Amino acid sequence: MLHHLIQLNFATVILMICLLVFIMTNNYFDKRIKMLFWVACILVLSLVVADSVEYWTSTLPNPTNLRILMSAIGYSLRPTSIFMIILLLLRQKEKKLTWMVIPLIVNTLLAFSPFFTDIAYSYSTENDFVRGPFCYFAFVTSGFYGILLIIYTYKLYKSVHFSEAFISIAVVCTFVIATAMEAFWGYDGVINITGAVAIVFYYLHLNMQQFKRDPMTQVLNRRCFYLDAEKNMAHLSAVMSIDLNNLKKWNDENGHAKGDEAICTLANCAQKVLPRNCFLYRTGGDEFMVLCFHKEESVVRQLLLDIKAEVSKTPYSCAIGMAYNECQKDFDKLCSQADQAMYEDKFRMKNPMLK
């Protein structure tokens, strides 16, 4: 039996222990992200322990309270792996999470119900597992969170977080397969290893993003700007240059914290209206660039107006210029033309009588 348990859970345990070591030595993630990964690892390891003890108690001649307890913990924890992926996906959007825990609470109550009733499951006098009418609720709860994950993945895809969206799709597919294998075909430990692999993949993805994104605004950084342009120059439609107005005034009068807030607000406004295949990069202090791929000139010009309109809803303003890539121009020249157009826009905003 010990040989079987080690073979079943060795990979899961090693993955979680290694990830815990990485989390302890990673100083790039904020406290909330590190806490979520800590909790996810502990939950997966707890599920491994509960399943292992439950497997041992299943070999006893008579049912015991220990087996019921371990089964209850196992059923309670099964949907949590995919729930933790949702938490990692949403990250800072705490207000959206309150109602999501309700299925987990209901599932936990049903998981512990064998101490009082057999509506979920029970054990015969020979210690055989007996399914009740609500036995599959844990798997239904996992399916519910899978649907939520698909919904939020679609929103991510629309907001151009393509790589994270693809990871979410892979997670959903693997959890569906793992849940079916455990629920209908009796494979043990499949959800455990699936949860462990999904959490590790998410960790690797977010860790990689630290080197691609500006830490303050979370938009793509200057290095990605040039790499993406070089890699996709054949499909580049336009370059846009965006500059926040009066940043020095905001810093001098309100402090650098308010200046940083202004920069983040500009980034959020631009991200809000950017369509698919248009990407925002922070290339300087208050300077941003946008690369547009597969877009007509009229669409890009409308996008320029949309960004300005969105920023006008805030206390700030910005100057924007664009250069359309009509004849596969040199990229540096496109950037220079976009910058020149942005400076001309800034000049017109400061001198409205000269328009």
C-alpha positions as semicolon CSV with decimal commas, in nm:
position;residue;x (nm);y (nm);z (nm)
1;M;0,000;0,000;0,000
2;L;0,281;0,244;0,089
3;H;0,443;0,173;-0,247
4;H;0,116;0,258;-0,424
5;L;0,069;0,585;-0,228
6;I;0,426;0,699;-0,299
7;Q;0,389;0,620;-0,666
8;L;0,054;0,801;-0,677
9;N;0,156;1,120;-0,496
10;F;0,533;1,157;-0,533
11;A;0,521;1,396;-0,831
12;T;0,250;1,612;-0,671
13;V;0,438;1,646;-0,342
14;I;0,772;1,726;-0,510
15;L;0,610;1,989;-0,733
16;M;0,449;2,165;-0,436
17;I;0,759;2,153;-0,217
18;C;0,975;2,295;-0,498
19;L;0,719;2,567;-0,564
20;L;0,712;2,661;-0,196
21;V;1,090;2,701;-0,207
22;F;1,061;2,925;-0,514
23;I;0,790;3,134;-0,347
24;M;1,005;3,189;-0,038
25;T;1,298;3,310;-0,251
26;N;1,096;3,523;-0,496
27;N;1,092;3,891;-0,402
28;Y;0,922;4,012;-0,720
29;F;0,561;3,921;-0,635
30;D;0,357;4,133;-0,398
31;K;0,238;3,987;-0,067
32;R;-0,111;3,903;-0,196
33;I;0,019;3,697;-0,489
34;K;0,269;3,513;-0,268
35;M;-0,005;3,440;-0,015
36;L;-0,234;3,297;-0,285
37;F;0,039;3,062;-0,406
38;W;0,121;2,960;-0,049
39;V;-0,243;2,877;0,019
40;A;-0,274;2,689;-0,312
41;C;0,030;2,473;-0,233
42;I;-0,087;2,396;0,121
43;L;-0,434;2,300;-0,005
44;V;-0,294;2,058;-0,263
45;L;-0,062;1,899;-0,005
46;S;-0,353;1,875;0,239
47;L;-0,558;1,698;-0,026
48;V;-0,275;1,451;-0,081
49;V;-0,260;1,375;0,292
50;A;-0,639;1,340;0,322
51;D;-0,661;1,108;0,021
52;S;-0,370;0,896;0,145
53;V;-0,516;0,850;0,493
54;E;-0,862;0,782;0,345
55;Y;-0,709;0,517;0,117
56;W;-0,550;0,347;0,420
57;T;-0,874;0,355;0,623
58;S;-1,059;0,203;0,326
59;T;-0,858;-0,117;0,381
60;L;-0,990;-0,159;0,737
61;P;-1,267;-0,414;0,793
62;N;-1,511;-0,160;0,941
63;P;-1,589;0,208;0,871
64;T;-1,432;0,461;1,108
65;N;-1,485;0,827;1,186
66;L;-1,132;0,888;1,061
67;R;-1,229;0,767;0,714
68;I;-1,537;0,989;0,713
69;L;-1,324;1,285;0,824
70;M;-1,060;1,227;0,556
71;S;-1,328;1,180;0,289
72;A;-1,497;1,502;0,401
73;I;-1,170;1,693;0,381
74;G;-1,097;1,543;0,039
75;Y;-1,438;1,633;-0,101
76;S;-1,412;1,982;0,049
77;L;-1,071;2,047;-0,106
78;R;-1,129;1,903;-0,454
79;P;-1,286;2,217;-0,606
80;T;-1,036;2,448;-0,435
81;S;-0,754;2,399;-0,687
82;I;-0,955;2,546;-0,973
83;F;-1,096;2,811;-0,736
84;M;-0,740;2,917;-0,652
85;I;-0,668;2,955;-1,024
86;I;-0,965;3,194;-1,044
87;L;-0,824;3,393;-0,750
88;L;-0,488;3,415;-0,924
89;L;-0,660;3,516;-1,248
90;L;-0,855;3,800;-1,085
91;R;-0,578;3,891;-0,839
92;Q;-0,662;4,245;-0,723
93;K;-1,039;4,231;-0,781
94;E;-1,139;4,125;-0,430
95;K;-1,498;4,256;-0,455
96;K;-1,581;4,001;-0,723
97;L;-1,481;3,709;-0,504
98;T;-1,727;3,722;-0,213
99;W;-2,016;3,538;-0,377
100;M;-1,783;3,283;-0,535
101;V;-1,713;3,111;-0,204
102;I;-2,080;3,012;-0,158
103;P;-2,051;2,687;-0,362
104;L;-1,740;2,598;-0,161
105;I;-1,930;2,647;0,165
106;V;-2,224;2,436;0,046
107;N;-1,987;2,167;-0,079
108;T;-1,807;2,160;0,256
109;L;-2,135;2,121;0,445
110;L;-2,233;1,830;0,221
111;A;-1,886;1,677;0,251
112;F;-1,917;1,663;0,631
113;S;-2,283;1,554;0,625
114;P;-2,205;1,177;0,659
115;F;-2,150;1,240;1,028
116;F;-2,525;1,314;1,047
117;T;-2,696;1,186;0,730
118;D;-2,634;0,985;0,413
119;I;-2,756;1,244;0,158
120;A;-2,405;1,280;0,012
121;Y;-2,238;0,947;0,081
122;S;-2,196;0,687;0,353
123;Y;-2,017;0,360;0,431
124;S;-2,168;0,017;0,474
125;T;-2,091;-0,207;0,769
126;E;-1,830;-0,375;0,545
127;N;-1,662;-0,034;0,492
128;D;-1,780;-0,006;0,130
129;F;-1,841;0,340;-0,015
130;V;-2,211;0,413;-0,079
131;R;-2,309;0,708;-0,297
132;G;-2,595;0,936;-0,194
133;P;-2,806;1,171;-0,410
134;F;-2,559;1,460;-0,358
135;C;-2,242;1,256;-0,397
136;Y;-2,129;1,434;-0,710
137;F;-2,171;1,785;-0,572
138;A;-1,795;1,830;-0,532
139;F;-1,748;1,757;-0,901
140;V;-2,044;1,982;-0,991
141;T;-1,878;2,259;-0,789
142;S;-1,554;2,204;-0,982
143;G;-1,752;2,227;-1,306
144;F;-1,911;2,552;-1,188
145;Y;-1,569;2,705;-1,121
146;G;-1,453;2,574;-1,457
147;I;-1,733;2,769;-1,626
148;L;-1,636;3,081;-1,430
149;L;-1,277;3,032;-1,536
150;I;-1,387;3,015;-1,901
151;I;-1,585;3,339;-1,861
152;Y;-1,295;3,528;-1,706
153;T;-1,057;3,377;-1,960
154;Y;-1,272;3,521;-2,239
155;K;-1,252;3,863;-2,072
156;L;-0,876;3,826;-2,047
157;Y;-0,856;3,741;-2,416
158;K;-1,055;4,052;-2,502
159;S;-0,819;4,263;-2,291
160;V;-0,517;4,128;-2,485
161;H;-0,373;3,910;-2,206
162;F;-0,342;3,631;-2,461
163;S;-0,081;3,414;-2,291
164;E;-0,265;3,405;-1,960
165;A;-0,591;3,332;-2,142
166;F;-0,435;3,033;-2,317
167;I;-0,302;2,900;-1,986
168;S;-0,652;2,932;-1,839
169;I;-0,798;2,737;-2,131
170;A;-0,541;2,462;-2,079
171;V;-0,625;2,454;-1,706
172;V;-0,998;2,422;-1,775
173;C;-0,945;2,138;-2,023
174;T;-0,717;1,942;-1,790
175;F;-0,949;1,988;-1,492
176;V;-1,247;1,866;-1,695
177;I;-1,055;1,554;-1,793
178;A;-0,924;1,498;-1,439
179;T;-1,269;1,544;-1,283
180;A;-1,426;1,297;-1,526
181;M;-1,148;1,044;-1,463
182;E;-1,201;1,058;-1,086
183;A;-1,582;1,083;-1,087
184;F;-1,668;0,821;-1,347
185;W;-1,366;0,598;-1,403
186;G;-1,221;0,573;-1,053
187;Y;-0,872;0,709;-1,117
188;D;-0,717;0,823;-0,787
189;G;-0,499;1,131;-0,739
190;V;-0,560;1,275;-1,086
191;I;-0,712;1,602;-0,956
192;N;-0,419;1,637;-0,713
193;I;-0,150;1,630;-0,980
194;T;-0,364;1,840;-1,215
195;G;-0,401;2,110;-0,951
196;A;-0,029;2,100;-0,874
197;V;0,073;2,133;-1,239
198;A;-0,180;2,413;-1,300
199;I;-0,053;2,612;-1,001
200;V;0,311;2,567;-1,107
201;F;0,230;2,678;-1,463
202;Y;0,057;2,987;-1,333
203;Y;0,352;3,065;-1,111
204;L;0,594;3,034;-1,403
205;H;0,369;3,251;-1,619
206;L;0,337;3,531;-1,363
207;N;0,708;3,513;-1,289
208;M;0,785;3,551;-1,658
209;Q;0,550;3,849;-1,677
210;Q;0,764;4,034;-1,422
211;F;1,032;4,067;-1,690
212;K;0,790;4,173;-1,963
213;R;0,582;4,434;-1,782
214;D;0,640;4,769;-1,623
215;P;0,611;4,711;-1,245
216;M;0,409;5,027;-1,174
217;T;0,150;5,031;-1,455
218;Q;0,161;4,658;-1,545
219;V;0,166;4,741;-1,917
220;L;0,435;4,596;-2,142
221;N;0,780;4,750;-2,103
222;R;1,026;4,919;-2,338
223;R;1,216;4,598;-2,413
224;C;0,896;4,426;-2,530
225;F;0,815;4,728;-2,745
226;Y;1,120;4,677;-2,964
227;L;1,107;4,297;-2,956
228;D;0,740;4,288;-3,061
229;A;0,799;4,542;-3,337
230;E;1,097;4,350;-3,473
231;K;0,913;4,017;-3,462
232;N;0,590;4,144;-3,622
233;M;0,708;4,427;-3,847
234;A;0,540;4,273;-4,152
235;H;0,199;4,309;-3,984
236;L;0,254;4,648;-3,820
237;S;-0,013;4,899;-3,919
238;A;0,070;5,201;-3,704
239;V;0,268;5,338;-3,413
240;M;0,115;5,575;-3,159
241;S;0,303;5,798;-2,917
242;I;0,129;5,910;-2,594
243;D;0,259;6,159;-2,341
244;L;0,096;6,274;-2,016
245;N;0,058;6,649;-1,989
246;N;0,189;6,850;-1,692
247;L;0,347;6,560;-1,503
248;K;0,609;6,792;-1,350
249;K;0,330;7,015;-1,219
250;W;0,152;6,718;-1,061
251;N;0,478;6,605;-0,899
252;D;0,572;6,951;-0,771
253;E;0,230;7,047;-0,638
254;N;0,102;6,709;-0,511
255;G;0,407;6,487;-0,465
256;H;0,549;6,201;-0,668
257;A;0,283;5,961;-0,543
258;K;0,018;6,169;-0,721
259;G;0,239;6,182;-1,028
260;D;0,260;5,803;-1,028
261;E;-0,118;5,791;-0,988
262;A;-0,156;6,011;-1,295
263;I;0,072;5,782;-1,500
264;C;-0,122;5,473;-1,392
265;T;-0,452;5,644;-1,474
266;L;-0,331;5,723;-1,825
267;A;-0,223;5,361;-1,873
268;N;-0,558;5,231;-1,747
269;C;-0,751;5,465;-1,978
270;A;-0,553;5,357;-2,282
271;Q;-0,583;4,987;-2,194
272;K;-0,956;5,025;-2,149
273;V;-1,020;5,128;-2,510
274;L;-0,746;4,936;-2,693
275;P;-0,897;4,680;-2,932
276;R;-0,751;4,340;-3,007
277;N;-0,411;4,346;-3,183
278;C;-0,321;4,683;-3,031
279;F;-0,066;4,681;-2,748
280;L;0,040;4,946;-2,497
281;Y;0,400;4,988;-2,377
282;R;0,554;5,220;-2,121
283;T;0,876;5,343;-2,279
284;G;0,965;5,626;-2,040
285;G;0,851;5,812;-1,728
286;D;0,518;5,940;-1,862
287;E;0,572;5,821;-2,219
288;F;0,377;5,536;-2,376
289;M;0,376;5,379;-2,720
290;V;0,109;5,171;-2,892
291;L;0,171;4,916;-3,166
292;C;-0,128;4,844;-3,387
293;F;-0,136;4,533;-3,606
294;H;-0,379;4,452;-3,887
295;K;-0,567;4,782;-3,845
296;E;-0,690;5,030;-4,108
297;E;-0,581;5,390;-4,076
298;S;-0,935;5,508;-3,996
299;V;-0,953;5,260;-3,706
300;V;-0,622;5,386;-3,564
301;R;-0,730;5,749;-3,590
302;Q;-1,055;5,669;-3,413
303;L;-0,857;5,488;-3,145
304;L;-0,654;5,804;-3,091
305;L;-0,975;5,998;-3,030
306;D;-1,112;5,723;-2,804
307;I;-0,805;5,734;-2,579
308;K;-0,829;6,111;-2,551
309;A;-1,198;6,088;-2,470
310;E;-1,134;5,829;-2,199
311;V;-0,855;6,037;-2,042
312;S;-1,077;6,348;-2,050
313;K;-1,303;6,177;-1,795
314;T;-1,017;6,203;-1,544
315;P;-0,837;6,511;-1,401
316;Y;-0,556;6,454;-1,651
317;S;-0,488;6,510;-2,020
318;C;-0,246;6,371;-2,274
319;A;-0,099;6,442;-2,614
320;I;-0,109;6,171;-2,881
321;G;0,048;6,132;-3,222
322;M;0,039;5,849;-3,473
323;A;0,228;5,733;-3,780
324;Y;0,064;5,491;-4,022
325;N;0,283;5,227;-4,186
326;E;0,173;5,260;-4,548
327;C;0,480;5,133;-4,730
328;Q;0,670;4,917;-4,479
329;K;0,868;5,213;-4,351
330;D;1,169;5,190;-4,124
331;F;1,051;5,133;-3,767
332;D;1,269;5,404;-3,616
333;K;1,129;5,653;-3,867
334;L;0,775;5,551;-3,777
335;C;0,850;5,611;-3,409
336;S;1,004;5,950;-3,489
337;Q;0,699;6,050;-3,696
338;A;0,465;5,941;-3,415
339;D;0,668;6,138;-3,161
340;Q;0,671;6,443;-3,386
341;A;0,294;6,422;-3,427
342;M;0,256;6,390;-3,049
343;Y;0,469;6,702;-2,988
344;E;0,263;6,892;-3,242
345;D;-0,052;6,785;-3,060
346;K;0,098;6,897;-2,729
347;F;0,188;7,234;-2,884
348;R;-0,167;7,280;-3,013
349;M;-0,309;7,197;-2,671
350;K;-0,088;7,461;-2,510
351;N;-0,164;7,715;-2,783
352;P;-0,531;7,663;-2,875
353;M;-0,543;7,992;-3,068
354;L;-0,293;7,852;-3,320
355;K;-0,509;7,553;-3,420
